[in-house]
């Protein structure tokens, strides 16, 4: 039986997820595979590389650095989160990602993107975090309006959360029978239709299938929450979620608020550990 972990996105709410997975790593809990969406992929890849503490470290270090995330970057490059700085300079020079450990780890790691031409999710198995893998990470976390479309491997891609925000069904479909699902919103949260549709229709007018996907994203998301609830009740999924709204905005420049979201994630994971171990039945989750 293969066991997996599903990591929702949510931009800087992903520091909650970073806190959860750091506690799991520190307690020797491993998974056969993982799937991450947006920030869930960008921060979750540190699970496969075995680097607890890295996500909170570099995010708090560069939270107020205009090279990392700023309106200036958006104006100059078309990306709110500077592509070269965030996805190349940081992991290669400033807070080194363990590329070798990632490649040697037996954990399968998938990331979700959205194909803007089809309006469908794309599930990419990333076996090697080279330049190509880093660009897939960027694509998974590239939101419309504040990011350029990422062209890679013959596809035009944006944020995976548009079309599959919490891909539990995907993990089950590829053979993961028991899964931990880490949410970045409280259990009772329900998504509403975005108010950005007029701007989406204007800027993405070449991609009608993407526009349709964005328009129906709230329906997809809420349907996935119901599926997760059912899977949990049937004993196929274990869920960790914050008890209330996290004290961070999607774009957050206050390092203390980022640390608090991370702390809340750590506390949630520590509280869940006994039940989590019982759910998976062995030290290897």
CSV table of C-alpha atoms in Angstrom, one decimal:
chain,number,residue,atom,x,y,z
A,1,UNK,CA,0.0,0.0,0.0
A,2,UNK,CA,1.4,3.4,-1.0
A,3,UNK,CA,1.0,6.4,1.2
A,4,UNK,CA,1.1,10.0,0.0
A,5,UNK,CA,0.8,13.6,1.1
A,6,UNK,CA,-1.2,16.3,-0.7
A,7,UNK,CA,-0.1,19.9,-0.2
A,8,UNK,CA,-2.5,22.7,-1.0
A,9,UNK,CA,-1.2,26.1,-2.2
A,10,UNK,CA,-2.2,29.5,-1.0
A,11,UNK,CA,0.9,31.7,-1.4
A,12,UNK,CA,2.2,32.7,2.0
A,13,UNK,CA,-0.4,30.6,3.8
A,14,UNK,CA,2.0,27.9,2.6
A,15,UNK,CA,4.2,28.7,5.7
A,16,UNK,CA,1.5,26.7,7.6
A,17,UNK,CA,2.3,23.8,5.4
A,18,UNK,CA,6.0,24.3,5.9
A,19,UNK,CA,5.5,24.1,9.6
A,20,UNK,CA,3.6,20.8,9.3
A,21,UNK,CA,6.1,19.1,7.0
A,22,UNK,CA,9.0,20.2,9.1
A,23,UNK,CA,7.6,18.5,12.2
A,24,UNK,CA,6.9,15.4,10.1
A,25,UNK,CA,10.5,15.3,8.9
A,26,UNK,CA,11.9,15.9,12.4
A,27,UNK,CA,9.9,12.9,13.6
A,28,UNK,CA,11.1,10.6,10.8
A,29,UNK,CA,7.7,10.3,9.0
A,30,UNK,CA,8.2,9.5,5.4
A,31,UNK,CA,5.8,9.2,2.4
A,32,UNK,CA,6.1,7.2,-0.8
A,33,UNK,CA,4.9,10.2,-2.8
A,34,UNK,CA,3.8,13.8,-2.6
A,35,UNK,CA,1.9,16.2,-4.8
A,36,UNK,CA,2.1,20.0,-4.3
A,37,UNK,CA,0.2,22.8,-5.8
A,38,UNK,CA,1.6,26.3,-6.1
A,39,UNK,CA,3.2,27.1,-2.7
A,40,UNK,CA,2.5,23.5,-1.8
A,41,UNK,CA,5.0,22.5,-4.5
A,42,UNK,CA,7.5,25.4,-3.9
A,43,UNK,CA,7.7,24.7,-0.2
A,44,UNK,CA,6.9,21.0,-0.3
A,45,UNK,CA,9.9,20.0,-2.4
A,46,UNK,CA,12.0,20.5,0.7
A,47,UNK,CA,10.4,17.3,2.0
A,48,UNK,CA,11.9,15.3,-0.8
A,49,UNK,CA,15.3,17.0,-0.3
A,50,UNK,CA,15.1,16.5,3.5
A,51,UNK,CA,15.6,20.2,4.4
A,52,UNK,CA,13.4,21.1,7.4
A,53,UNK,CA,13.5,24.8,8.2
A,54,UNK,CA,14.5,26.0,4.8
A,55,UNK,CA,11.2,27.3,3.6
A,56,UNK,CA,10.6,29.5,6.6
A,57,UNK,CA,14.2,30.6,6.7
A,58,UNK,CA,14.4,32.0,3.2
A,59,UNK,CA,10.9,33.4,3.2
A,60,UNK,CA,11.4,35.4,6.3
A,61,UNK,CA,14.9,36.5,5.2
A,62,UNK,CA,13.7,37.9,1.9
A,63,UNK,CA,10.1,39.0,2.9
A,64,UNK,CA,11.0,42.6,2.6
A,65,UNK,CA,13.6,42.3,-0.2
A,66,UNK,CA,12.3,44.0,-3.4
A,67,UNK,CA,14.2,41.5,-5.5
A,68,UNK,CA,12.0,38.7,-4.0
A,69,UNK,CA,8.5,40.0,-4.2
A,70,UNK,CA,7.5,43.6,-5.1
A,71,UNK,CA,5.4,45.8,-7.3
A,72,UNK,CA,8.7,46.9,-8.8
A,73,UNK,CA,9.4,43.4,-9.9
A,74,UNK,CA,5.9,43.1,-11.3
A,75,UNK,CA,6.3,46.3,-13.4
A,76,UNK,CA,9.8,45.4,-14.6
A,77,UNK,CA,9.5,41.7,-15.2
A,78,UNK,CA,5.8,40.9,-15.3
A,79,UNK,CA,6.2,38.7,-12.2
A,80,UNK,CA,5.3,39.8,-8.7
A,81,UNK,CA,7.6,37.1,-7.4
A,82,UNK,CA,10.8,37.7,-9.4
A,83,UNK,CA,11.4,34.6,-11.4
A,84,UNK,CA,15.2,34.7,-11.6
A,85,UNK,CA,15.7,35.7,-8.0
A,86,UNK,CA,13.1,33.4,-6.4
A,87,UNK,CA,13.5,30.3,-8.5
A,88,UNK,CA,17.2,30.4,-9.4
A,89,UNK,CA,19.3,32.7,-7.3
A,90,UNK,CA,17.8,31.8,-4.0
A,91,UNK,CA,18.0,27.9,-4.4
A,92,UNK,CA,21.4,28.0,-6.1
A,93,UNK,CA,23.3,30.7,-4.2
A,94,UNK,CA,21.5,32.3,-1.2
A,95,UNK,CA,19.8,29.4,0.5
A,96,UNK,CA,21.1,26.3,-1.2
A,97,UNK,CA,18.6,23.6,-2.2
A,98,UNK,CA,20.0,20.1,-1.8
A,99,UNK,CA,19.6,19.0,-5.5
A,100,UNK,CA,21.5,15.8,-4.9
A,101,UNK,CA,19.4,14.7,-1.9
A,102,UNK,CA,16.3,15.5,-3.9
A,103,UNK,CA,17.3,13.3,-6.8
A,104,UNK,CA,18.4,10.4,-4.5
A,105,UNK,CA,15.3,10.4,-2.4
A,106,UNK,CA,12.9,7.6,-3.3
A,107,UNK,CA,9.8,9.8,-2.7
A,108,UNK,CA,7.9,10.5,-5.9
A,109,UNK,CA,7.2,14.2,-6.2
A,110,UNK,CA,4.5,15.7,-8.4
A,111,UNK,CA,3.5,19.3,-9.0
A,112,UNK,CA,0.3,20.6,-10.6
A,113,UNK,CA,0.1,23.4,-13.2
A,114,UNK,CA,-2.7,24.6,-15.5
A,115,UNK,CA,-2.4,24.5,-19.2
A,116,UNK,CA,-3.7,27.9,-20.3
A,117,UNK,CA,-4.6,26.6,-23.8
A,118,UNK,CA,-6.7,23.7,-22.6
A,119,UNK,CA,-7.8,24.9,-19.2
A,120,UNK,CA,-6.9,21.5,-17.8
A,121,UNK,CA,-4.5,20.5,-15.0
A,122,UNK,CA,-1.1,19.1,-15.8
A,123,UNK,CA,0.6,16.7,-13.4
A,124,UNK,CA,4.3,16.8,-13.7
A,125,UNK,CA,6.5,14.1,-12.0
A,126,UNK,CA,9.7,15.9,-11.1
A,127,UNK,CA,12.5,13.4,-10.6
A,128,UNK,CA,15.3,15.9,-10.8
A,129,UNK,CA,15.3,19.5,-9.6
A,130,UNK,CA,17.4,21.0,-12.3
A,131,UNK,CA,16.7,24.2,-14.2
A,132,UNK,CA,13.7,22.4,-15.9
A,133,UNK,CA,12.4,21.3,-12.5
A,134,UNK,CA,12.7,24.8,-11.1
A,135,UNK,CA,10.8,26.3,-14.0
A,136,UNK,CA,8.0,23.7,-13.4
A,137,UNK,CA,7.9,24.9,-9.8
A,138,UNK,CA,7.6,28.5,-11.0
A,139,UNK,CA,4.8,27.5,-13.4
A,140,UNK,CA,2.9,25.8,-10.6
A,141,UNK,CA,2.9,29.0,-8.5
A,142,UNK,CA,2.4,31.6,-11.3
A,143,UNK,CA,-1.0,33.3,-10.7
A,144,UNK,CA,-2.8,35.1,-13.5
A,145,UNK,CA,-2.5,38.9,-13.5
A,146,UNK,CA,0.7,38.9,-11.4
A,147,UNK,CA,2.8,36.4,-13.3
A,148,UNK,CA,3.9,35.8,-16.9
A,149,UNK,CA,2.8,32.6,-18.6
A,150,UNK,CA,5.6,30.0,-18.2
A,151,UNK,CA,6.4,28.2,-21.5
A,152,UNK,CA,8.1,24.9,-20.8
A,153,UNK,CA,8.3,21.5,-22.5
A,154,UNK,CA,5.9,22.7,-25.3
A,155,UNK,CA,3.2,23.9,-22.9
A,156,UNK,CA,2.0,27.3,-21.7
A,157,UNK,CA,1.4,27.1,-18.0
A,158,UNK,CA,0.1,29.0,-15.0
A,159,UNK,CA,-0.8,28.2,-11.3
A,160,UNK,CA,-2.1,24.6,-10.7
A,161,UNK,CA,-4.6,25.8,-8.1
A,162,UNK,CA,-6.8,27.2,-11.0
A,163,UNK,CA,-7.8,23.7,-12.0
A,164,UNK,CA,-6.9,21.3,-9.2
A,165,UNK,CA,-6.3,23.0,-5.9
A,166,UNK,CA,-6.2,19.9,-3.6
A,167,UNK,CA,-5.4,16.9,-5.8
A,168,UNK,CA,-6.4,14.0,-3.6
A,169,UNK,CA,-8.3,12.3,-6.5
A,170,UNK,CA,-5.1,12.4,-8.5
A,171,UNK,CA,-3.1,10.7,-5.8
A,172,UNK,CA,-5.7,8.0,-5.4
A,173,UNK,CA,-5.9,7.5,-9.2
A,174,UNK,CA,-2.2,6.8,-9.5
A,175,UNK,CA,-2.3,4.3,-6.6
A,176,UNK,CA,-1.9,6.1,-3.3
A,177,UNK,CA,-4.5,4.5,-1.1
A,178,UNK,CA,-4.0,6.5,2.0
A,179,UNK,CA,-3.1,10.2,2.0
A,180,UNK,CA,-2.4,13.0,4.4
A,181,UNK,CA,-4.0,16.2,3.1
A,182,UNK,CA,-2.6,19.5,4.4
A,183,UNK,CA,-5.0,22.4,3.9
A,184,UNK,CA,-4.1,26.1,4.3
A,185,UNK,CA,-7.7,27.2,5.0
A,186,UNK,CA,-9.8,26.2,8.0
A,187,UNK,CA,-12.1,23.1,7.5
A,188,UNK,CA,-15.2,25.2,7.2
A,189,UNK,CA,-13.8,27.6,4.6
A,190,UNK,CA,-15.7,27.7,1.2
A,191,UNK,CA,-14.4,29.6,-1.8
A,192,UNK,CA,-16.5,32.3,-3.5
A,193,UNK,CA,-16.4,33.3,-7.1
A,194,UNK,CA,-13.5,35.7,-7.8
A,195,UNK,CA,-14.1,39.3,-8.3
A,196,UNK,CA,-11.2,39.6,-10.8
A,197,UNK,CA,-13.1,38.1,-13.7
A,198,UNK,CA,-13.3,41.3,-15.7
A,199,UNK,CA,-9.5,41.7,-15.6
A,200,UNK,CA,-9.0,38.0,-16.3
A,201,UNK,CA,-11.2,38.2,-19.3
A,202,UNK,CA,-9.3,41.2,-20.6
A,203,UNK,CA,-5.7,39.9,-20.0
A,204,UNK,CA,-6.4,36.3,-20.9
A,205,UNK,CA,-8.7,36.8,-23.8
A,206,UNK,CA,-6.5,34.6,-26.0
A,207,UNK,CA,-7.2,31.7,-23.7
A,208,UNK,CA,-10.9,31.1,-23.4
A,209,UNK,CA,-10.5,27.7,-21.7
A,210,UNK,CA,-8.4,29.3,-19.0
A,211,UNK,CA,-11.0,32.0,-18.5
A,212,UNK,CA,-13.7,29.3,-18.1
A,213,UNK,CA,-11.5,27.4,-15.6
A,214,UNK,CA,-11.0,30.6,-13.5
A,215,UNK,CA,-14.7,31.4,-13.6
A,216,UNK,CA,-15.6,27.9,-12.2
A,217,UNK,CA,-12.6,27.6,-9.8
A,218,UNK,CA,-14.7,28.1,-6.7
A,219,UNK,CA,-17.0,25.3,-7.7
A,220,UNK,CA,-14.1,23.0,-8.3
A,221,UNK,CA,-12.5,23.9,-5.0
A,222,UNK,CA,-15.6,23.4,-2.9
A,223,UNK,CA,-16.3,20.1,-4.7
A,224,UNK,CA,-12.8,19.0,-3.7
A,225,UNK,CA,-13.4,19.9,-0.1
A,226,UNK,CA,-16.5,17.7,-0.1
A,227,UNK,CA,-14.5,14.8,-1.7
A,228,UNK,CA,-11.8,15.2,1.0
A,229,UNK,CA,-14.4,15.2,3.7
A,230,UNK,CA,-15.9,12.0,2.3
A,231,UNK,CA,-12.5,10.4,2.0
A,232,UNK,CA,-11.7,11.3,5.6
A,233,UNK,CA,-15.0,9.8,6.8
A,234,UNK,CA,-14.2,6.6,4.9
A,235,UNK,CA,-10.7,6.3,6.4
A,236,UNK,CA,-8.8,7.0,3.1
A,237,UNK,CA,-7.5,10.5,4.1
A,238,UNK,CA,-6.1,12.2,7.2
A,239,UNK,CA,-6.5,16.0,7.2
A,240,UNK,CA,-4.4,18.7,8.9
A,241,UNK,CA,-5.8,22.2,8.6
A,242,UNK,CA,-5.6,25.4,10.6
A,243,UNK,CA,-8.2,26.0,13.2
A,244,UNK,CA,-8.9,29.5,12.0
A,245,UNK,CA,-7.8,32.0,9.3
A,246,UNK,CA,-4.0,32.3,9.2
A,247,UNK,CA,-2.5,35.7,10.2
A,248,UNK,CA,-0.9,36.2,6.8
A,249,UNK,CA,-2.1,37.7,3.5
A,250,UNK,CA,-1.4,35.9,0.2
A,251,UNK,CA,1.4,38.4,-0.3
A,252,UNK,CA,3.0,39.0,3.1
A,253,UNK,CA,6.1,41.1,3.8
A,254,UNK,CA,6.0,40.9,7.7
A,255,UNK,CA,8.5,38.2,8.8
A,256,UNK,CA,6.8,37.9,12.2
A,257,UNK,CA,3.5,37.0,10.6
A,258,UNK,CA,5.2,34.5,8.4
A,259,UNK,CA,6.9,32.9,11.4
A,260,UNK,CA,3.5,32.8,13.2
A,261,UNK,CA,1.8,31.0,10.3
A,262,UNK,CA,4.8,28.5,10.4
A,263,UNK,CA,4.4,28.1,14.2
A,264,UNK,CA,0.7,27.4,13.8
A,265,UNK,CA,1.5,24.7,11.3
A,266,UNK,CA,4.1,23.2,13.6
A,267,UNK,CA,1.6,23.1,16.5
A,268,UNK,CA,-1.1,21.5,14.3
A,269,UNK,CA,1.3,18.8,13.2
A,270,UNK,CA,2.5,18.1,16.8
A,271,UNK,CA,-1.1,17.8,18.0
A,272,UNK,CA,-1.9,15.4,15.1
A,273,UNK,CA,1.1,13.2,15.4
A,274,UNK,CA,-0.4,10.4,17.6
A,275,UNK,CA,-3.5,10.0,15.4
A,276,UNK,CA,-1.4,10.4,12.3
A,277,UNK,CA,0.8,7.5,13.3
A,278,UNK,CA,-2.2,5.4,14.2
A,279,UNK,CA,-3.9,6.2,10.8
A,280,UNK,CA,-0.9,5.1,8.8
A,281,UNK,CA,-0.1,2.3,11.1
A,282,UNK,CA,3.7,2.4,10.8
A,283,UNK,CA,6.6,4.8,11.3
A,284,UNK,CA,6.6,5.2,7.5
A,285,UNK,CA,3.5,7.3,6.8
